[in-house]
């Protein structure tokens, strides 16, 4: 299987999807508890709760369409611990994430 090129295609979104994407990105940005560095990407931490899980789901559903070269993992620990959204990928994805999502890791 060949590598998927690292190139975002926001043209896949309708106007309504652009609006929903913007809301999800804003919600995730406001709720972010920190960012952890991973070998092939970053892990974003969020407080547990329904609202943030819906924002993560909306973000991943849309982001995976415009950036199909990302791998996503969501972790929901027991006892209401912080929710993690990991965004990872192949060679060259990490610098792309850092630039496009303005990542500043808080833990390495």
Coordinates of N, CA and C in Angstrom, one line a residue:
X1 N 0.8 -1.2 0.0 CA 0.0 0.0 0.0 C 0.9 1.2 0.0
X2 N 0.6 2.2 -0.8 CA 1.4 3.4 -0.9 C 1.1 4.4 0.1
X3 N 2.0 5.3 0.4 CA 1.8 6.4 1.4 C 0.8 7.4 0.9
X4 N -0.1 7.9 1.7 CA -1.0 8.9 1.4 C -0.3 10.2 1.5
X5 N -0.3 11.1 0.4 CA 0.4 12.4 0.5 C -0.1 13.2 1.7
X6 N 0.8 14.0 2.3 CA 0.5 14.9 3.4 C 0.0 16.2 2.7
X7 N -1.3 16.3 2.5 CA -1.9 17.5 2.0 C -3.3 17.6 2.4
X8 N -3.7 18.7 3.1 CA -5.1 18.9 3.5 C -5.9 19.3 2.4
X9 N -7.2 18.8 2.4 CA -8.1 19.2 1.3 C -9.4 19.7 2.0
X10 N -9.4 21.0 2.4 CA -10.6 21.5 3.0 C -11.8 21.7 2.1
X11 N -11.5 21.5 0.8 CA -12.6 21.5 -0.2 C -13.6 20.4 -0.2
X12 N -13.3 19.4 0.7 CA -14.2 18.3 0.8 C -15.4 18.6 1.7
X13 N -15.3 19.8 2.4 CA -16.4 20.2 3.3 C -17.4 21.1 2.6
X14 N -18.7 20.8 2.9 CA -19.8 21.8 2.5 C -19.7 23.0 3.5
X15 N -20.4 24.0 3.2 CA -20.4 25.2 4.1 C -20.8 24.8 5.5
X16 N -21.8 24.0 5.6 CA -22.3 23.5 6.9 C -21.2 22.8 7.7
X17 N -20.5 21.9 6.9 CA -19.4 21.2 7.6 C -18.2 22.1 8.0
X18 N -17.9 23.1 7.2 CA -16.9 24.1 7.6 C -17.3 24.7 8.9
X19 N -18.6 25.1 9.0 CA -19.0 25.7 10.3 C -18.9 24.8 11.4
X20 N -19.3 23.5 11.3 CA -19.2 22.5 12.3 C -17.8 22.2 12.7
X21 N -16.9 22.2 11.7 CA -15.5 22.0 11.9 C -14.9 23.1 12.8
X22 N -15.3 24.3 12.4 CA -14.8 25.5 13.2 C -15.2 25.5 14.6
X23 N -16.5 25.1 14.9 CA -17.0 25.0 16.2 C -16.2 23.9 17.0
X24 N -16.0 22.7 16.4 CA -15.3 21.6 17.1 C -13.9 22.0 17.4
X25 N -13.2 22.7 16.4 CA -11.8 23.1 16.7 C -11.7 24.1 17.8
X26 N -12.7 25.1 17.8 CA -12.7 26.1 18.9 C -13.0 25.4 20.3
X27 N -13.9 24.5 20.3 CA -14.2 23.8 21.6 C -13.0 23.0 22.1
X28 N -12.3 22.3 21.2 CA -11.1 21.6 21.6 C -10.0 22.5 22.0
X29 N -9.8 23.6 21.3 CA -8.8 24.5 21.7 C -9.0 25.1 23.1
X30 N -10.3 25.4 23.4 CA -10.6 26.0 24.7 C -10.5 25.0 25.8
X31 N -10.8 23.8 25.6 CA -10.9 22.8 26.6 C -9.5 22.0 26.8
X32 N -8.6 22.3 25.9 CA -7.3 21.6 26.0 C -6.6 21.7 27.3
X33 N -6.2 20.6 27.9 CA -5.5 20.5 29.2 C -4.0 20.4 29.0
X34 N -3.6 20.1 27.8 CA -2.2 19.9 27.5 C -1.9 19.0 26.3
X35 N -0.7 19.0 25.9 CA -0.3 18.2 24.7 C 0.9 17.4 25.1
X36 N 0.9 16.2 24.8 CA 2.1 15.3 25.0 C 2.7 14.9 23.7
X37 N 4.0 14.9 23.7 CA 4.8 14.5 22.5 C 4.8 13.0 22.3
X38 N 4.5 12.5 21.1 CA 4.6 11.1 20.8 C 5.6 10.9 19.7
X39 N 6.2 9.7 19.5 CA 7.2 9.5 18.5 C 6.6 9.9 17.1
X40 N 5.4 9.6 16.8 CA 4.8 9.8 15.5 C 3.6 10.8 15.5
X41 N 3.5 11.7 16.5 CA 2.4 12.6 16.5 C 2.3 13.3 17.9
X42 N 1.1 13.6 18.3 CA 0.8 14.3 19.6 C -0.4 13.7 20.2
X43 N -0.5 13.8 21.5 CA -1.7 13.4 22.3 C -2.2 14.6 23.0
X44 N -3.5 15.0 22.7 CA -4.1 16.1 23.3 C -5.0 15.7 24.4
X45 N -4.9 16.3 25.6 CA -5.7 15.9 26.8 C -6.8 16.9 27.0
X46 N -8.0 16.3 27.4 CA -9.2 17.1 27.6 C -9.9 16.6 28.9
X47 N -10.7 17.5 29.5 CA -11.5 17.0 30.6 C -12.6 16.0 30.2
X48 N -12.9 15.1 31.0 CA -13.9 14.1 30.7 C -15.3 14.8 30.6
X49 N -16.2 14.3 29.7 CA -17.5 14.8 29.7 C -18.1 14.7 28.3
X50 N -19.4 14.7 28.3 CA -20.2 14.5 27.0 C -19.9 15.5 26.0
X51 N -19.8 16.8 26.4 CA -19.6 17.9 25.4 C -18.3 17.7 24.7
X52 N -17.2 17.4 25.4 CA -15.9 17.3 24.8 C -15.8 16.0 23.9
X53 N -16.5 15.0 24.3 CA -16.5 13.7 23.5 C -17.2 14.0 22.2
X54 N -18.3 14.7 22.2 CA -19.0 15.1 21.0 C -18.2 16.0 20.1
X55 N -17.4 16.9 20.7 CA -16.5 17.8 19.9 C -15.4 16.9 19.3
X56 N -14.9 16.0 20.0 CA -13.8 15.1 19.5 C -14.3 14.3 18.3
X57 N -15.5 13.7 18.5 CA -16.1 12.9 17.5 C -16.4 13.7 16.2
X58 N -16.9 14.9 16.4 CA -17.1 15.8 15.2 C -15.8 16.1 14.5
X59 N -14.8 16.5 15.3 CA -13.5 16.9 14.8 C -12.9 15.7 14.0
X60 N -12.9 14.5 14.6 CA -12.2 13.3 14.0 C -13.0 13.0 12.7
X61 N -14.3 13.0 12.8 CA -15.1 12.6 11.6 C -14.8 13.5 10.4
X62 N -14.7 14.8 10.7 CA -14.4 15.8 9.6 C -12.9 15.8 9.2
X63 N -12.0 15.8 10.2 CA -10.6 15.9 9.9 C -10.1 14.7 9.2
X64 N -10.7 13.5 9.4 CA -10.3 12.3 8.7 C -10.6 12.4 7.2
X65 N -11.6 13.2 6.9 CA -11.9 13.4 5.5 C -11.0 14.3 4.8
X66 N -10.6 15.4 5.4 CA -9.7 16.4 4.7 C -8.3 16.0 4.9
X67 N -7.9 15.3 5.9 CA -6.5 14.8 6.1 C -6.5 13.3 6.3
X68 N -6.7 12.5 5.3 CA -6.8 11.1 5.4 C -5.5 10.4 5.8
X69 N -4.4 11.2 5.9 CA -3.1 10.6 6.2 C -2.9 10.5 7.8
X70 N -3.9 11.0 8.5 CA -3.8 11.0 10.0 C -4.3 9.6 10.5
X71 N -3.8 9.2 11.6 CA -4.3 8.1 12.4 C -4.9 8.8 13.7
X72 N -6.0 8.4 14.1 CA -6.6 8.9 15.3 C -6.9 7.8 16.4
X73 N -6.7 8.2 17.6 CA -7.0 7.3 18.7 C -7.6 8.1 19.8
X74 N -8.7 7.7 20.4 CA -9.4 8.3 21.5 C -9.3 7.4 22.7
X75 N -8.9 7.9 23.8 CA -8.8 7.1 25.0 C -9.7 7.8 26.1
X76 N -10.6 6.9 26.7 CA -11.5 7.4 27.7 C -11.2 6.6 29.0
X77 N -10.4 7.1 29.9 CA -10.1 6.3 31.1 C -11.2 6.2 32.1
X78 N -11.2 5.2 32.9 CA -12.2 5.0 34.0 C -12.0 6.1 35.0
X79 N -13.0 6.3 35.8 CA -13.0 7.3 36.9 C -12.8 8.7 36.4
X80 N -13.4 9.0 35.3 CA -13.4 10.4 34.8 C -12.1 11.1 34.6
X81 N -11.1 10.3 34.3 CA -9.7 10.8 34.0 C -9.8 11.6 32.7
X82 N -8.7 12.3 32.4 CA -8.7 13.1 31.2 C -8.8 12.3 29.9
X83 N -9.6 12.7 29.0 CA -9.7 12.1 27.7 C -8.5 12.4 26.8
X84 N -8.0 11.5 26.1 CA -6.9 11.7 25.2 C -7.3 11.6 23.7
X85 N -6.9 12.5 22.9 CA -7.1 12.4 21.5 C -5.7 12.4 20.9
X86 N -5.3 11.2 20.3 CA -4.0 11.1 19.7 C -4.1 11.2 18.2
X87 N -3.3 12.1 17.7 CA -3.2 12.3 16.2 C -1.8 11.9 15.8
X88 N -1.7 10.9 14.9 CA -0.5 10.4 14.5 C -0.4 10.1 13.0
X89 N 0.7 9.6 12.5 CA 0.8 9.2 11.2 C 2.2 8.9 10.8
X90 N 2.4 8.7 9.5 CA 3.7 8.3 9.0 C 4.7 9.5 8.9
X91 N 5.8 9.2 8.2 CA 6.9 10.2 8.1 C 6.3 11.5 7.6
X92 N 6.7 12.6 8.3 CA 6.4 14.0 7.9 C 5.1 14.5 8.5
X93 N 4.3 13.6 9.2 CA 3.0 14.0 9.8 C 3.2 14.9 11.0
X94 N 4.2 14.5 11.8 CA 4.4 15.3 13.1 C 4.7 16.7 12.9
X95 N 5.6 17.1 12.0 CA 5.8 18.5 11.7 C 4.6 19.2 11.1
X96 N 3.8 18.5 10.3 CA 2.6 19.0 9.8 C 1.6 19.3 10.9
X97 N 1.4 18.4 11.8 CA 0.5 18.6 12.9 C 0.9 19.8 13.7
X98 N 2.2 19.9 14.0 CA 2.8 21.0 14.8 C 2.5 22.3 14.2
X99 N 2.7 22.4 12.9 CA 2.4 23.7 12.1 C 1.0 24.0 12.0
X100 N 0.2 23.1 11.5 CA -1.2 23.3 11.2 C -2.1 23.5 12.5
X101 N -1.8 22.7 13.5 CA -2.6 22.8 14.8 C -1.9 23.7 15.8
X102 N -0.8 24.3 15.5 CA -0.1 25.2 16.4 C 0.2 24.5 17.7
X103 N 0.8 23.3 17.6 CA 1.1 22.5 18.8 C 2.3 23.0 19.6
X104 N 2.1 23.1 20.9 CA 3.2 23.4 21.8 C 3.1 22.3 22.9
X105 N 3.9 21.2 22.8 CA 3.8 20.2 23.8 C 4.1 20.7 25.2
X106 N 3.3 20.2 26.1 CA 3.5 20.6 27.5 C 4.2 19.5 28.3
X107 N 4.3 18.3 27.7 CA 5.0 17.2 28.3 C 5.7 16.4 27.2
X108 N 6.9 16.0 27.5 CA 7.6 15.2 26.5 C 7.9 13.8 27.1

